Amino acid sequence: MQKYPRAIEGSNIGDGSPLVLGDETLVSNMHAPCDPTSTIHVLDWDCDGEMEMLSTGNDMYSHKFINFLDDGTPVVDRGVRLGEMSRAPHRDEKDEGLTGCILVAADFDNDGNIEVILKPRYYSKSPHIAMKLSKEHDKYESNHPEVIFHDTDGEIEKTDRGKFEKGTVAAADWDSDGKIDLIILDTENEQYSLNEKFQKIVPEDQRLRYSKEGKWPVTFPAKILTLYKNISKGSSIAFQHHKNSSAKVPKHTKWISLVNPKSIESGLLLATYYGRVYYMPINLNGTDIDFGAYSELFTIQDQPFNSANNIDINIGVADPFESNRFDIFAGDRSQNPIWCKYLGKDGSGKPVYDTPKKIKQHNPHVSNSFFSVPTVGDWRNTGMPDLLVGGVEGYILWYKTISINPLRFSKPEKLRYGTTEIRRLSTPNPSAGYTWGGSQSPYDGDTGGYSNPVLVDWGGNGLLDIIVSDMIGLYDYYPNWGNKEEPELGPPQRLTIIGGEPLRGPWRQKPGIGDFTGTGKPDIVIQDLDLDLAIFRRPENAETNIVLPGEKLLYEDGKTIKTHGVYTPGGGDGRGRTKINVVDWDGDGLLDLLIGVGPQHGSPFRGSYVLFLKNVGTNNSPVFKHPQVVLWNKQGKPLEFWRHGVHPEPVDWNGDGKYDLVAGSDQGRVWFWNREHFGEAANGNYDAVFRPDGEYGLGDDRVK
């Protein structure tokens, strides 16, 4: 096993590394290569006297502060990887990494080194562990002790899995005994659906989470602040419950931090699920503390502190610049680390911060946040396909290709039609016949919509337009009103089935688009509401936004093609996530399917893989072979991506007439493979395997 730390992967040569801008002089928004369980902390982990910024989620990364923009915004390097976390958060078996992200960091045992407490990952049965960070402790596989929590009587607590979430712990010596204690944001009751059929669970069918009026009928958990006293001895890290506070906290609070970790009297910052940040004063009471009433923070511009940034990765403070000033470091919904400069206190004693700014990075990864979805096309008639990337916030980023050899991109810019930024939001849309809204909560609809863009000449006039799908399974056409050299998008048109119903499918799909009919205007392939792949053809002499009813696509044996949700409730459960490409992958003149799938919720595919379905019929009457895996690792096993799926897109940047491949995934990066790096199956069989239950899927020795 390669020793840590090691450089974070990034290259544009097509060897399966994640794409970067390709120019060390370029500075743009940093993306934390993590996942929704990510946390961001600033600390001197290697004891060299300089602060580093750590991001943890799927892995642990460290970034050095190397310079600053004119407004003070920090700029960091590409960074190094310190160790592996759990490979897949939904699995317990054969988990070889650390258990999860950094929950809190401090020198809890007073040995001069920082200890980080790691939370267990999702459904893992692993305990909370404490790991030392120093140059002498850079291997994650060393022995890490379990963190022990005691109740008020000294008995060992059985820690609640949902009790200690990311960012819900603040470290402070609140009893002034020289040891760092904990303030924990605890949960009094569980969230559950009010739907009588699904009492005390949240239904997997997204539509069942909403009432007929499109409202979210859910009771949310009450939050309380609890105090835990540090009772660590030697190298053993332990805490004892001291008391529960009666102080009220804002509804939906998820993350807490001290304003100044060196001073308990500085007060507490509280950030909510959907972006508000509050301040709570703390008063000393002997060896105990009392919490005051909270109030919302406003920026120096007198705007709600976080209204435009939506902190979604823990909130914390640090003084990396040795300025005796504790600034906020956190992450937004796109996993862009953000920085907020501390400006002092207002007349009431509340801290005041400047507007949050995204931290910058030299030669950063190509990304558009969590769930990056790429599409490519020669949008400016340069002979070089540009790269567009959708993401969880609903924006679409445009990376212009500025050279092929070497492959380099410009800094991204948000797509617009006219002067309006394109942003797909998943708020309820009754006009489309839906009341789904967001996914896990109603706030998802206000903060993102999972844009899935496709560059394609939809209008048949030689210009590349954009088709975009989103969280609620609807599809819009943005016509290109410009020219081949200067694209200009017009307002969206909703794709509609002839007769008036909107084209719709499960959530988060990327549609496949190609001219199966031979009319010069491409058709669209999506997962229909039966969870089968279906083609919706274009009628003659109809408006560009009109399609015919779907025709189910079939395998050679006559079975329909399912990719997700085989065993979930009928009628479409919102568990789409399939990413479809229509492309002549093997160069035989027939349109094939290249599909990215994911493993969860009854899918026949037991991992997130890129699959090739060969067309053995005709273009007008396509019939497909059962899937073959496209990408393989060096051991000859299918290259498996993260749990929500993989988002592939064929591309021919080098102009050799053969498709290569880019792909996004959970982590937000976009990987690139030349064909020579696709890999080979160890047994020479590239086909998906037949399962005993009668469905087709990929074998996985982790699933029994």
mmCIF file of C-alpha atoms in Angstrom, residues 16 87 607-610 629-634 636-642 646 671 673 677-678 698:
data_model
loop_
_atom_site.group_PDB
_atom_site.id
_atom_site.type_symbol
_atom_site.label_atom_id
_atom_site.label_comp_id
_atom_site.label_asym_id
_atom_site.label_seq_id
_atom_site.Cartn_x
_atom_site.Cartn_y
_atom_site.Cartn_z
ATOM 1 C CA GLY A 16 -8.349 7.735 -15.686
ATOM 2 C CA ARG A 87 -14.941 3.136 0.559
ATOM 3 C CA GLY A 607 -22.465 -1.411 -8.367
ATOM 4 C CA SER A 608 -22.073 1.926 -10.156
ATOM 5 C CA TYR A 609 -20.705 1.027 -13.585
ATOM 6 C CA VAL A 610 -20.472 2.297 -17.152
ATOM 7 C CA VAL A 629 -18.919 -3.242 -18.736
ATOM 8 C CA VAL A 630 -16.737 -0.553 -20.341
ATOM 9 C CA LEU A 631 -14.213 0.350 -17.643
ATOM 10 C CA TRP A 632 -12.023 -2.158 -15.759
ATOM 11 C CA ASN A 633 -9.358 -1.755 -13.100
ATOM 12 C CA LYS A 634 -5.828 -3.185 -13.223
ATOM 13 C CA GLY A 636 -9.536 -6.991 -14.242
ATOM 14 C CA LYS A 637 -12.568 -6.190 -12.100
ATOM 15 C CA PRO A 638 -15.319 -3.764 -13.152
ATOM 16 C CA LEU A 639 -14.375 -0.209 -12.225
ATOM 17 C CA GLU A 640 -16.980 0.689 -9.610
ATOM 18 C CA PHE A 641 -17.904 4.270 -8.820
ATOM 19 C CA TRP A 642 -19.602 5.755 -5.792
ATOM 20 C CA VAL A 646 -21.641 7.267 -12.535
ATOM 21 C CA TRP A 671 -12.564 11.694 -14.841
ATOM 22 C CA TRP A 673 -10.019 7.907 -20.036
ATOM 23 C CA HIS A 677 -6.915 2.969 -20.494
ATOM 24 C CA PHE A 678 -10.367 1.330 -20.451
ATOM 25 C CA LEU A 698 -23.306 -7.353 -12.432
#
